[in-house]
Amino acid sequence: MILIADSGSTKTDWCVADKGVILQRIFTKGMNPYFQTEEEMKEEIRNTLLPQLPGGGFDAVYFYGAGCTPEKAEQVRRAVATLPDLRGEILVASDMLGAARGLCGHQAGIACILGTGSNSCHFDGRQITANVSPLGFILGDEGSGAVLGKLLVGSLLKNQMREGLKEEFLREYDLTPAEIINRVYRQPFPNRFLASLSPFLARHLDDTTVHALVVESFEAFFRRNIMQYDYRNCEVHFIGSVAHYYRQPLAEAAQRLGITIGRIMQSPMEGLVAYHNR
């Protein structure tokens, strides 16, 4: 029996599997070592994950997470090692590698994450061979929920969208311009806050200014990231809620640039279970 984790900035999806069969799915808060301390991650495992896990221990744990760089992976490994009855390896790797293995299996391809943040890589069927740094939602993360939310509120507060849309948005989310500024510049996790606003765009894609904003953000993602890989000879696969809910404007942006889209999935978990089937 193995335990696989797919952890983003917002939530962690844990999967108990045996011989390629999913036995149980558990969801906890996101565990990112850049935002949480080792003790905070241990507490989340101890208080939220552990009470829901079956007994008997695990032969291996594969943790794929945002922020799990080589410098930070050991903190996550120590937190995961607090699970009882671990009999085998603990692998901690980036969420990008998890997405690539979940999307591409053992085949080569270009894998992308479009969720709260964005990322991409070229994958050779086993490991990542090229990766354009996402740079986070301030400097990069094109096409992500956080950047879509940032572009949305920036355009609304600067009166760049149709009349009445700003008032509708503020009323729906029970926000004021001052509260938005406070949440973005003075409160923790502004990326999560901004991403939580992006569904407003999905509900208003029939508006020409909204549609243009979304498509242009995806075009920026393709131009600044995907077009640095061998995209003419590879399908481009996607994981994440933004890719799932915005698949039509995503496909439109790809078509404009001559990019071939392959699979679009909300979660890499089923693919990861197949990849680690033993």
PDB file of C-alpha atoms in Angstrom:
ATOM      1  CA  MET A   1       0.000   0.000   0.000  1.00  0.00           C
ATOM      2  CA  ILE A   2       1.322   3.448  -0.940  1.00  0.00           C
ATOM      3  CA  LEU A   3       0.408   7.064  -0.131  1.00  0.00           C
ATOM      4  CA  ILE A   4       0.598   9.746  -2.832  1.00  0.00           C
ATOM      5  CA  ALA A   5       0.210  13.475  -2.183  1.00  0.00           C
ATOM      6  CA  ASP A   6      -0.404  16.247  -4.690  1.00  0.00           C
ATOM      7  CA  SER A   7      -0.008  19.535  -2.817  1.00  0.00           C
ATOM      8  CA  GLY A   8      -0.701  22.987  -4.208  1.00  0.00           C
ATOM      9  CA  SER A   9      -0.802  26.372  -2.568  1.00  0.00           C
ATOM     10  CA  THR A  10      -4.422  25.895  -1.514  1.00  0.00           C
ATOM     11  CA  LYS A  11      -4.974  22.207  -0.756  1.00  0.00           C
ATOM     12  CA  THR A  12      -3.244  18.823  -0.570  1.00  0.00           C
ATOM     13  CA  ASP A  13      -4.845  15.797  -2.213  1.00  0.00           C
ATOM     14  CA  TRP A  14      -3.754  12.557  -0.488  1.00  0.00           C
ATOM     15  CA  CYS A  15      -4.447   9.198  -2.099  1.00  0.00           C
ATOM     16  CA  VAL A  16      -4.142   5.739  -0.545  1.00  0.00           C
ATOM     17  CA  ALA A  17      -3.578   3.170  -3.296  1.00  0.00           C
ATOM     18  CA  ASP A  18      -2.716  -0.488  -3.599  1.00  0.00           C
ATOM     19  CA  LYS A  19      -1.628  -2.239  -6.799  1.00  0.00           C
ATOM     20  CA  GLY A  20      -2.927   0.600  -8.968  1.00  0.00           C
ATOM     21  CA  VAL A  21      -6.316   0.829  -7.257  1.00  0.00           C
ATOM     22  CA  ILE A  22      -7.379   3.990  -5.419  1.00  0.00           C
ATOM     23  CA  LEU A  23      -8.655   3.051  -1.955  1.00  0.00           C
ATOM     24  CA  GLN A  24      -9.161   6.450  -0.343  1.00  0.00           C
ATOM     25  CA  ARG A  25      -8.837  10.189  -1.074  1.00  0.00           C
ATOM     26  CA  ILE A  26      -8.238  12.725   1.718  1.00  0.00           C
ATOM     27  CA  PHE A  27      -7.950  16.497   1.421  1.00  0.00           C
ATOM     28  CA  THR A  28      -6.009  18.776   3.767  1.00  0.00           C
ATOM     29  CA  LYS A  29      -4.674  22.329   3.566  1.00  0.00           C
ATOM     30  CA  GLY A  30      -1.903  23.104   1.120  1.00  0.00           C
ATOM     31  CA  MET A  31       1.598  22.323   2.426  1.00  0.00           C
ATOM     32  CA  ASN A  32       4.157  24.621   0.858  1.00  0.00           C
ATOM     33  CA  PRO A  33       7.516  24.850   2.691  1.00  0.00           C
ATOM     34  CA  TYR A  34       7.936  28.430   1.477  1.00  0.00           C
ATOM     35  CA  PHE A  35       4.781  29.461   3.339  1.00  0.00           C
ATOM     36  CA  GLN A  36       4.505  26.920   6.174  1.00  0.00           C
ATOM     37  CA  THR A  37       7.085  25.938   8.747  1.00  0.00           C
ATOM     38  CA  GLU A  38       8.039  22.320   9.299  1.00  0.00           C
ATOM     39  CA  GLU A  39       6.089  22.310  12.559  1.00  0.00           C
ATOM     40  CA  GLU A  40       2.971  23.695  10.851  1.00  0.00           C
ATOM     41  CA  MET A  41       3.162  20.923   8.243  1.00  0.00           C
ATOM     42  CA  LYS A  42       3.621  18.303  10.965  1.00  0.00           C
ATOM     43  CA  GLU A  43       0.586  19.687  12.771  1.00  0.00           C
ATOM     44  CA  GLU A  44      -1.556  19.470   9.633  1.00  0.00           C
ATOM     45  CA  ILE A  45      -0.482  15.863   9.099  1.00  0.00           C
ATOM     46  CA  ARG A  46      -1.025  14.972  12.742  1.00  0.00           C
ATOM     47  CA  ASN A  47      -4.386  16.697  13.231  1.00  0.00           C
ATOM     48  CA  THR A  48      -6.067  16.409   9.825  1.00  0.00           C
ATOM     49  CA  LEU A  49      -4.475  13.618   7.784  1.00  0.00           C
ATOM     50  CA  LEU A  50      -3.549  10.973  10.328  1.00  0.00           C
ATOM     51  CA  PRO A  51      -7.028  10.523  11.874  1.00  0.00           C
ATOM     52  CA  GLN A  52      -8.421   9.678   8.421  1.00  0.00           C
ATOM     53  CA  LEU A  53      -5.731   7.232   7.281  1.00  0.00           C
ATOM     54  CA  PRO A  54      -6.260   3.464   7.404  1.00  0.00           C
ATOM     55  CA  GLY A  55      -4.041   1.390   9.673  1.00  0.00           C
ATOM     56  CA  GLY A  56      -1.259  -0.870   8.521  1.00  0.00           C
ATOM     57  CA  GLY A  57       1.310   1.673   7.386  1.00  0.00           C
ATOM     58  CA  PHE A  58       2.697   2.324   3.911  1.00  0.00           C
ATOM     59  CA  ASP A  59       5.366   0.774   1.715  1.00  0.00           C
ATOM     60  CA  ALA A  60       6.187   4.186   0.205  1.00  0.00           C
ATOM     61  CA  VAL A  61       5.090   7.820   0.289  1.00  0.00           C
ATOM     62  CA  TYR A  62       5.343  10.003  -2.818  1.00  0.00           C
ATOM     63  CA  PHE A  63       4.823  13.688  -2.030  1.00  0.00           C
ATOM     64  CA  TYR A  64       4.645  16.094  -4.982  1.00  0.00           C
ATOM     65  CA  GLY A  65       4.227  19.682  -3.872  1.00  0.00           C
ATOM     66  CA  ALA A  66       4.453  23.375  -4.682  1.00  0.00           C
ATOM     67  CA  GLY A  67       7.632  24.816  -3.204  1.00  0.00           C
ATOM     68  CA  CYS A  68       9.318  21.419  -2.902  1.00  0.00           C
ATOM     69  CA  THR A  69      12.630  22.565  -4.333  1.00  0.00           C
ATOM     70  CA  PRO A  70      15.810  20.604  -3.532  1.00  0.00           C
ATOM     71  CA  GLU A  71      16.540  23.190  -0.822  1.00  0.00           C
ATOM     72  CA  LYS A  72      13.134  22.832   0.838  1.00  0.00           C
ATOM     73  CA  ALA A  73      12.316  19.158   0.215  1.00  0.00           C
ATOM     74  CA  GLU A  74      14.011  17.924   3.383  1.00  0.00           C
ATOM     75  CA  GLN A  75      11.632  19.942   5.570  1.00  0.00           C
ATOM     76  CA  VAL A  76       8.657  18.242   3.932  1.00  0.00           C
ATOM     77  CA  ARG A  77      10.334  14.837   4.147  1.00  0.00           C
ATOM     78  CA  ARG A  78      10.818  15.243   7.911  1.00  0.00           C
ATOM     79  CA  ALA A  79       7.174  16.252   8.310  1.00  0.00           C
ATOM     80  CA  VAL A  80       5.960  13.249   6.291  1.00  0.00           C
ATOM     81  CA  ALA A  81       8.311  10.958   8.233  1.00  0.00           C
ATOM     82  CA  THR A  82       6.174  11.527  11.333  1.00  0.00           C
ATOM     83  CA  LEU A  83       3.570   9.173   9.841  1.00  0.00           C
ATOM     84  CA  PRO A  84       3.661   5.860  11.743  1.00  0.00           C
ATOM     85  CA  ASP A  85       4.662   2.478  10.286  1.00  0.00           C
ATOM     86  CA  LEU A  86       6.496   3.714   7.178  1.00  0.00           C
ATOM     87  CA  ARG A  87       8.319   0.761   5.651  1.00  0.00           C
ATOM     88  CA  GLY A  88       9.820   2.191   2.476  1.00  0.00           C
ATOM     89  CA  GLU A  89      10.997   5.305   0.724  1.00  0.00           C
ATOM     90  CA  ILE A  90       9.734   8.853   1.121  1.00  0.00           C
ATOM     91  CA  LEU A  91      10.043  10.759  -2.156  1.00  0.00           C
ATOM     92  CA  VAL A  92       9.505  14.528  -2.011  1.00  0.00           C
ATOM     93  CA  ALA A  93       9.531  16.246  -5.384  1.00  0.00           C
ATOM     94  CA  SER A  94       8.052  19.279  -7.092  1.00  0.00           C
ATOM     95  CA  ASP A  95       4.397  19.499  -8.052  1.00  0.00           C
ATOM     96  CA  MET A  96       5.686  20.006 -11.580  1.00  0.00           C
ATOM     97  CA  LEU A  97       7.229  16.534 -11.658  1.00  0.00           C
ATOM     98  CA  GLY A  98       4.000  15.157 -10.215  1.00  0.00           C
ATOM     99  CA  ALA A  99       1.982  16.856 -12.943  1.00  0.00           C
ATOM    100  CA  ALA A 100       4.335  15.598 -15.650  1.00  0.00           C
ATOM    101  CA  ARG A 101       4.218  12.000 -14.431  1.00  0.00           C
ATOM    102  CA  GLY A 102       0.464  12.178 -13.955  1.00  0.00           C
ATOM    103  CA  LEU A 103      -0.191  13.685 -17.385  1.00  0.00           C
ATOM    104  CA  CYS A 104       2.446  12.016 -19.543  1.00  0.00           C
ATOM    105  CA  GLY A 105       2.981   8.695 -17.781  1.00  0.00           C
ATOM    106  CA  HIS A 106       6.170   7.220 -19.212  1.00  0.00           C
ATOM    107  CA  GLN A 107       5.906   9.166 -22.482  1.00  0.00           C
ATOM    108  CA  ALA A 108       7.599  12.438 -23.469  1.00  0.00           C
ATOM    109  CA  GLY A 109       5.560  15.621 -23.597  1.00  0.00           C
ATOM    110  CA  ILE A 110       5.052  19.148 -22.294  1.00  0.00           C
ATOM    111  CA  ALA A 111       3.218  19.315 -18.981  1.00  0.00           C
ATOM    112  CA  CYS A 112       1.602  22.412 -17.491  1.00  0.00           C
ATOM    113  CA  ILE A 113      -0.022  23.414 -14.230  1.00  0.00           C
ATOM    114  CA  LEU A 114      -2.739  26.061 -14.322  1.00  0.00           C
ATOM    115  CA  GLY A 115      -4.207  26.459 -10.848  1.00  0.00           C
ATOM    116  CA  THR A 116      -3.616  29.076  -8.167  1.00  0.00           C
ATOM    117  CA  GLY A 117      -0.163  29.406  -9.773  1.00  0.00           C
ATOM    118  CA  SER A 118       1.205  28.240 -13.118  1.00  0.00           C
ATOM    119  CA  ASN A 119       4.215  26.214 -14.192  1.00  0.00           C
ATOM    120  CA  SER A 120       5.396  24.132 -17.132  1.00  0.00           C
ATOM    121  CA  CYS A 121       8.125  21.741 -18.232  1.00  0.00           C
ATOM    122  CA  HIS A 122       9.383  19.417 -20.924  1.00  0.00           C
ATOM    123  CA  PHE A 123       9.296  15.812 -19.698  1.00  0.00           C
ATOM    124  CA  ASP A 124      11.192  12.870 -21.198  1.00  0.00           C
ATOM    125  CA  GLY A 125       8.998  10.130 -19.722  1.00  0.00           C
ATOM    126  CA  ARG A 126      10.916   9.920 -16.449  1.00  0.00           C
ATOM    127  CA  GLN A 127      12.325  13.286 -15.443  1.00  0.00           C
ATOM    128  CA  ILE A 128      11.985  16.973 -16.259  1.00  0.00           C
ATOM    129  CA  THR A 129      14.494  18.013 -18.925  1.00  0.00           C
ATOM    130  CA  ALA A 130      13.612  21.727 -19.193  1.00  0.00           C
ATOM    131  CA  ASN A 131      11.682  24.153 -17.002  1.00  0.00           C
ATOM    132  CA  VAL A 132      10.996  27.852 -17.464  1.00  0.00           C
ATOM    133  CA  SER A 133      10.817  29.357 -13.989  1.00  0.00           C
ATOM    134  CA  PRO A 134       7.236  30.444 -13.183  1.00  0.00           C
ATOM    135  CA  LEU A 135       8.526  33.343 -10.991  1.00  0.00           C
ATOM    136  CA  GLY A 136       5.365  33.634  -8.888  1.00  0.00           C
ATOM    137  CA  PHE A 137       2.269  35.770  -9.376  1.00  0.00           C
ATOM    138  CA  ILE A 138       4.097  39.116  -9.161  1.00  0.00           C
ATOM    139  CA  LEU A 139       6.758  38.449 -11.815  1.00  0.00           C
ATOM    140  CA  GLY A 140       5.183  35.571 -13.724  1.00  0.00           C
ATOM    141  CA  ASP A 141       2.541  32.848 -13.226  1.00  0.00           C
ATOM    142  CA  GLU A 142       0.852  33.871 -16.466  1.00  0.00           C
ATOM    143  CA  GLY A 143      -2.528  32.206 -16.964  1.00  0.00           C
ATOM    144  CA  SER A 144      -2.872  31.229 -13.297  1.00  0.00           C
ATOM    145  CA  GLY A 145      -5.866  31.861 -11.057  1.00  0.00           C
ATOM    146  CA  ALA A 146      -3.852  34.386  -9.055  1.00  0.00           C
ATOM    147  CA  VAL A 147      -2.836  36.360 -12.148  1.00  0.00           C
ATOM    148  CA  LEU A 148      -6.330  36.184 -13.641  1.00  0.00           C
ATOM    149  CA  GLY A 149      -7.642  37.564 -10.349  1.00  0.00           C
ATOM    150  CA  LYS A 150      -4.950  40.246 -10.312  1.00  0.00           C
ATOM    151  CA  LEU A 151      -5.769  41.319 -13.873  1.00  0.00           C
ATOM    152  CA  LEU A 152      -9.476  41.296 -13.070  1.00  0.00           C
ATOM    153  CA  VAL A 153      -9.335  43.572 -10.024  1.00  0.00           C
ATOM    154  CA  GLY A 154      -6.744  45.827 -11.644  1.00  0.00           C
ATOM    155  CA  SER A 155      -8.941  46.317 -14.685  1.00  0.00           C
ATOM    156  CA  LEU A 156     -12.113  46.788 -12.649  1.00  0.00           C
ATOM    157  CA  LEU A 157     -10.627  49.286 -10.203  1.00  0.00           C
ATOM    158  CA  LYS A 158      -9.083  51.266 -13.078  1.00  0.00           C
ATOM    159  CA  ASN A 159     -12.459  51.304 -14.886  1.00  0.00           C
ATOM    160  CA  GLN A 160     -11.190  49.364 -17.882  1.00  0.00           C
ATOM    161  CA  MET A 161     -14.209  47.055 -18.207  1.00  0.00           C
ATOM    162  CA  ARG A 162     -17.813  47.638 -19.174  1.00  0.00           C
ATOM    163  CA  GLU A 163     -19.968  49.901 -17.057  1.00  0.00           C
ATOM    164  CA  GLY A 164     -21.619  48.169 -14.133  1.00  0.00           C
ATOM    165  CA  LEU A 165     -19.269  45.198 -13.978  1.00  0.00           C
ATOM    166  CA  LYS A 166     -17.191  46.650 -11.119  1.00  0.00           C
ATOM    167  CA  GLU A 167     -20.279  47.260  -8.985  1.00  0.00           C
ATOM    168  CA  GLU A 168     -21.548  43.750  -9.736  1.00  0.00           C
ATOM    169  CA  PHE A 169     -18.198  42.255  -8.734  1.00  0.00           C
ATOM    170  CA  LEU A 170     -17.886  44.236  -5.481  1.00  0.00           C
ATOM    171  CA  ARG A 171     -21.451  43.357  -4.527  1.00  0.00           C
ATOM    172  CA  GLU A 172     -21.058  39.646  -5.312  1.00  0.00           C
ATOM    173  CA  TYR A 173     -17.847  39.297  -3.266  1.00  0.00           C
ATOM    174  CA  ASP A 174     -18.915  41.789  -0.575  1.00  0.00           C
ATOM    175  CA  LEU A 175     -15.718  43.793  -1.060  1.00  0.00           C
ATOM    176  CA  THR A 176     -14.673  47.425  -1.270  1.00  0.00           C
ATOM    177  CA  PRO A 177     -11.645  48.772  -3.160  1.00  0.00           C
ATOM    178  CA  ALA A 178      -9.955  49.513   0.176  1.00  0.00           C
ATOM    179  CA  GLU A 179     -10.528  45.937   1.364  1.00  0.00           C
ATOM    180  CA  ILE A 180      -9.038  44.562  -1.835  1.00  0.00           C
ATOM    181  CA  ILE A 181      -5.904  46.691  -1.389  1.00  0.00           C
ATOM    182  CA  ASN A 182      -5.615  45.509   2.204  1.00  0.00           C
ATOM    183  CA  ARG A 183      -5.980  41.840   1.272  1.00  0.00           C
ATOM    184  CA  VAL A 184      -3.408  42.086  -1.524  1.00  0.00           C
ATOM    185  CA  TYR A 185      -0.743  44.221   0.168  1.00  0.00           C
ATOM    186  CA  ARG A 186      -1.123  43.645   3.909  1.00  0.00           C
ATOM    187  CA  GLN A 187      -2.615  40.191   4.482  1.00  0.00           C
ATOM    188  CA  PRO A 188      -0.947  36.761   4.074  1.00  0.00           C
ATOM    189  CA  PHE A 189      -1.461  34.608   0.960  1.00  0.00           C
ATOM    190  CA  PRO A 190      -2.546  37.337  -1.490  1.00  0.00           C
ATOM    191  CA  ASN A 191      -2.160  34.771  -4.291  1.00  0.00           C
ATOM    192  CA  ARG A 192      -4.915  32.641  -2.757  1.00  0.00           C
ATOM    193  CA  PHE A 193      -7.162  35.663  -2.328  1.00  0.00           C
ATOM    194  CA  LEU A 194      -6.688  36.775  -5.925  1.00  0.00           C
ATOM    195  CA  ALA A 195      -7.245  33.245  -7.239  1.00  0.00           C
ATOM    196  CA  SER A 196     -10.500  33.059  -5.275  1.00  0.00           C
ATOM    197  CA  LEU A 197     -11.784  35.989  -7.347  1.00  0.00           C
ATOM    198  CA  SER A 198     -11.002  34.488 -10.757  1.00  0.00           C
ATOM    199  CA  PRO A 199     -14.240  32.414 -11.032  1.00  0.00           C
ATOM    200  CA  PHE A 200     -15.996  35.737 -11.667  1.00  0.00           C
ATOM    201  CA  LEU A 201     -14.249  35.755 -15.039  1.00  0.00           C
ATOM    202  CA  ALA A 202     -15.464  32.249 -15.900  1.00  0.00           C
ATOM    203  CA  ARG A 203     -19.050  33.351 -15.280  1.00  0.00           C
ATOM    204  CA  HIS A 204     -18.699  36.379 -17.562  1.00  0.00           C
ATOM    205  CA  LEU A 205     -16.815  34.993 -20.550  1.00  0.00           C
ATOM    206  CA  ASP A 206     -19.610  36.212 -22.829  1.00  0.00           C
ATOM    207  CA  ASP A 207     -18.442  39.754 -22.023  1.00  0.00           C
ATOM    208  CA  THR A 208     -15.966  40.828 -24.718  1.00  0.00           C
ATOM    209  CA  THR A 209     -13.583  42.595 -22.309  1.00  0.00           C
ATOM    210  CA  VAL A 210     -13.536  39.593 -19.949  1.00  0.00           C
ATOM    211  CA  HIS A 211     -13.015  37.167 -22.807  1.00  0.00           C
ATOM    212  CA  ALA A 212     -10.128  39.221 -24.176  1.00  0.00           C
ATOM    213  CA  LEU A 213      -8.464  39.462 -20.748  1.00  0.00           C
ATOM    214  CA  VAL A 214      -8.590  35.676 -20.242  1.00  0.00           C
ATOM    215  CA  VAL A 215      -7.393  34.740 -23.734  1.00  0.00           C
ATOM    216  CA  GLU A 216      -4.553  37.270 -23.590  1.00  0.00           C
ATOM    217  CA  SER A 217      -3.398  35.871 -20.239  1.00  0.00           C
ATOM    218  CA  PHE A 218      -3.260  32.370 -21.723  1.00  0.00           C
ATOM    219  CA  GLU A 219      -1.437  33.682 -24.785  1.00  0.00           C
ATOM    220  CA  ALA A 220       1.126  35.236 -22.433  1.00  0.00           C
ATOM    221  CA  PHE A 221       1.518  31.861 -20.725  1.00  0.00           C
ATOM    222  CA  PHE A 222       2.176  30.169 -24.066  1.00  0.00           C
ATOM    223  CA  ARG A 223       4.516  32.849 -25.408  1.00  0.00           C
ATOM    224  CA  ARG A 224       6.585  33.309 -22.240  1.00  0.00           C
ATOM    225  CA  ASN A 225       6.776  29.635 -21.293  1.00  0.00           C
ATOM    226  CA  ILE A 226       5.616  26.932 -23.716  1.00  0.00           C
ATOM    227  CA  MET A 227       7.182  28.402 -26.830  1.00  0.00           C
ATOM    228  CA  GLN A 228      10.619  27.974 -25.237  1.00  0.00           C
ATOM    229  CA  TYR A 229      10.195  24.177 -25.461  1.00  0.00           C
ATOM    230  CA  ASP A 230       9.941  21.903 -28.501  1.00  0.00           C
ATOM    231  CA  TYR A 231       6.234  22.657 -28.713  1.00  0.00           C
ATOM    232  CA  ARG A 232       5.926  21.960 -32.457  1.00  0.00           C
ATOM    233  CA  ASN A 233       6.747  18.287 -31.911  1.00  0.00           C
ATOM    234  CA  CYS A 234       4.984  17.706 -28.579  1.00  0.00           C
ATOM    235  CA  GLU A 235       1.447  17.819 -27.304  1.00  0.00           C
ATOM    236  CA  VAL A 236       0.897  20.227 -24.423  1.00  0.00           C
ATOM    237  CA  HIS A 237      -0.986  18.710 -21.468  1.00  0.00           C
ATOM    238  CA  PHE A 238      -2.625  20.561 -18.583  1.00  0.00           C
ATOM    239  CA  ILE A 239      -3.472  19.935 -14.961  1.00  0.00           C
ATOM    240  CA  GLY A 240      -5.393  22.224 -12.629  1.00  0.00           C
ATOM    241  CA  SER A 241      -8.727  23.896 -12.005  1.00  0.00           C
ATOM    242  CA  VAL A 242      -8.032  26.909 -14.231  1.00  0.00           C
ATOM    243  CA  ALA A 243      -7.202  24.698 -17.226  1.00  0.00           C
ATOM    244  CA  HIS A 244     -10.331  22.635 -16.545  1.00  0.00           C
ATOM    245  CA  TYR A 245     -12.809  25.506 -16.212  1.00  0.00           C
ATOM    246  CA  TYR A 246     -11.289  27.732 -18.902  1.00  0.00           C
ATOM    247  CA  ARG A 247     -10.614  25.031 -21.486  1.00  0.00           C
ATOM    248  CA  GLN A 248     -12.402  26.900 -24.291  1.00  0.00           C
ATOM    249  CA  PRO A 249     -10.422  30.194 -24.098  1.00  0.00           C
ATOM    250  CA  LEU A 250      -7.284  28.127 -23.399  1.00  0.00           C
ATOM    251  CA  ALA A 251      -7.853  26.205 -26.630  1.00  0.00           C
ATOM    252  CA  GLU A 252      -8.532  29.467 -28.465  1.00  0.00           C
ATOM    253  CA  ALA A 253      -5.217  30.946 -27.309  1.00  0.00           C
ATOM    254  CA  ALA A 254      -3.368  27.745 -28.272  1.00  0.00           C
ATOM    255  CA  GLN A 255      -4.928  27.668 -31.733  1.00  0.00           C
ATOM    256  CA  ARG A 256      -3.876  31.260 -32.402  1.00  0.00           C
ATOM    257  CA  LEU A 257      -0.252  30.292 -31.732  1.00  0.00           C
ATOM    258  CA  GLY A 258      -0.190  26.891 -33.446  1.00  0.00           C
ATOM    259  CA  ILE A 259       0.070  24.891 -30.225  1.00  0.00           C
ATOM    260  CA  THR A 260      -1.512  21.431 -29.941  1.00  0.00           C
ATOM    261  CA  ILE A 261      -3.313  20.723 -26.675  1.00  0.00           C
ATOM    262  CA  GLY A 262      -3.436  17.148 -25.379  1.00  0.00           C
ATOM    263  CA  ARG A 263      -5.015  16.120 -22.084  1.00  0.00           C
ATOM    264  CA  ILE A 264      -6.680  18.544 -19.661  1.00  0.00           C
ATOM    265  CA  MET A 265      -7.256  17.148 -16.171  1.00  0.00           C
ATOM    266  CA  GLN A 266      -8.262  18.695 -12.853  1.00  0.00           C
ATOM    267  CA  SER A 267      -5.939  16.412 -10.874  1.00  0.00           C
ATOM    268  CA  PRO A 268      -2.886  14.298 -11.730  1.00  0.00           C
ATOM    269  CA  MET A 269      -3.787  11.701  -9.111  1.00  0.00           C
ATOM    270  CA  GLU A 270      -5.154   8.910 -11.298  1.00  0.00           C
ATOM    271  CA  GLY A 271      -2.129   9.232 -13.553  1.00  0.00           C
ATOM    272  CA  LEU A 272       0.233   9.193 -10.569  1.00  0.00           C
ATOM    273  CA  VAL A 273      -1.396   6.054  -9.178  1.00  0.00           C
ATOM    274  CA  ALA A 274      -0.836   4.366 -12.552  1.00  0.00           C
ATOM    275  CA  TYR A 275       2.739   5.668 -12.742  1.00  0.00           C
ATOM    276  CA  HIS A 276       3.624   4.273  -9.303  1.00  0.00           C
ATOM    277  CA  ASN A 277       1.709   1.018  -9.712  1.00  0.00           C
ATOM    278  CA  ARG A 278       3.860  -1.775  -8.340  1.00  0.00           C
TER     279      ARG A 278
END
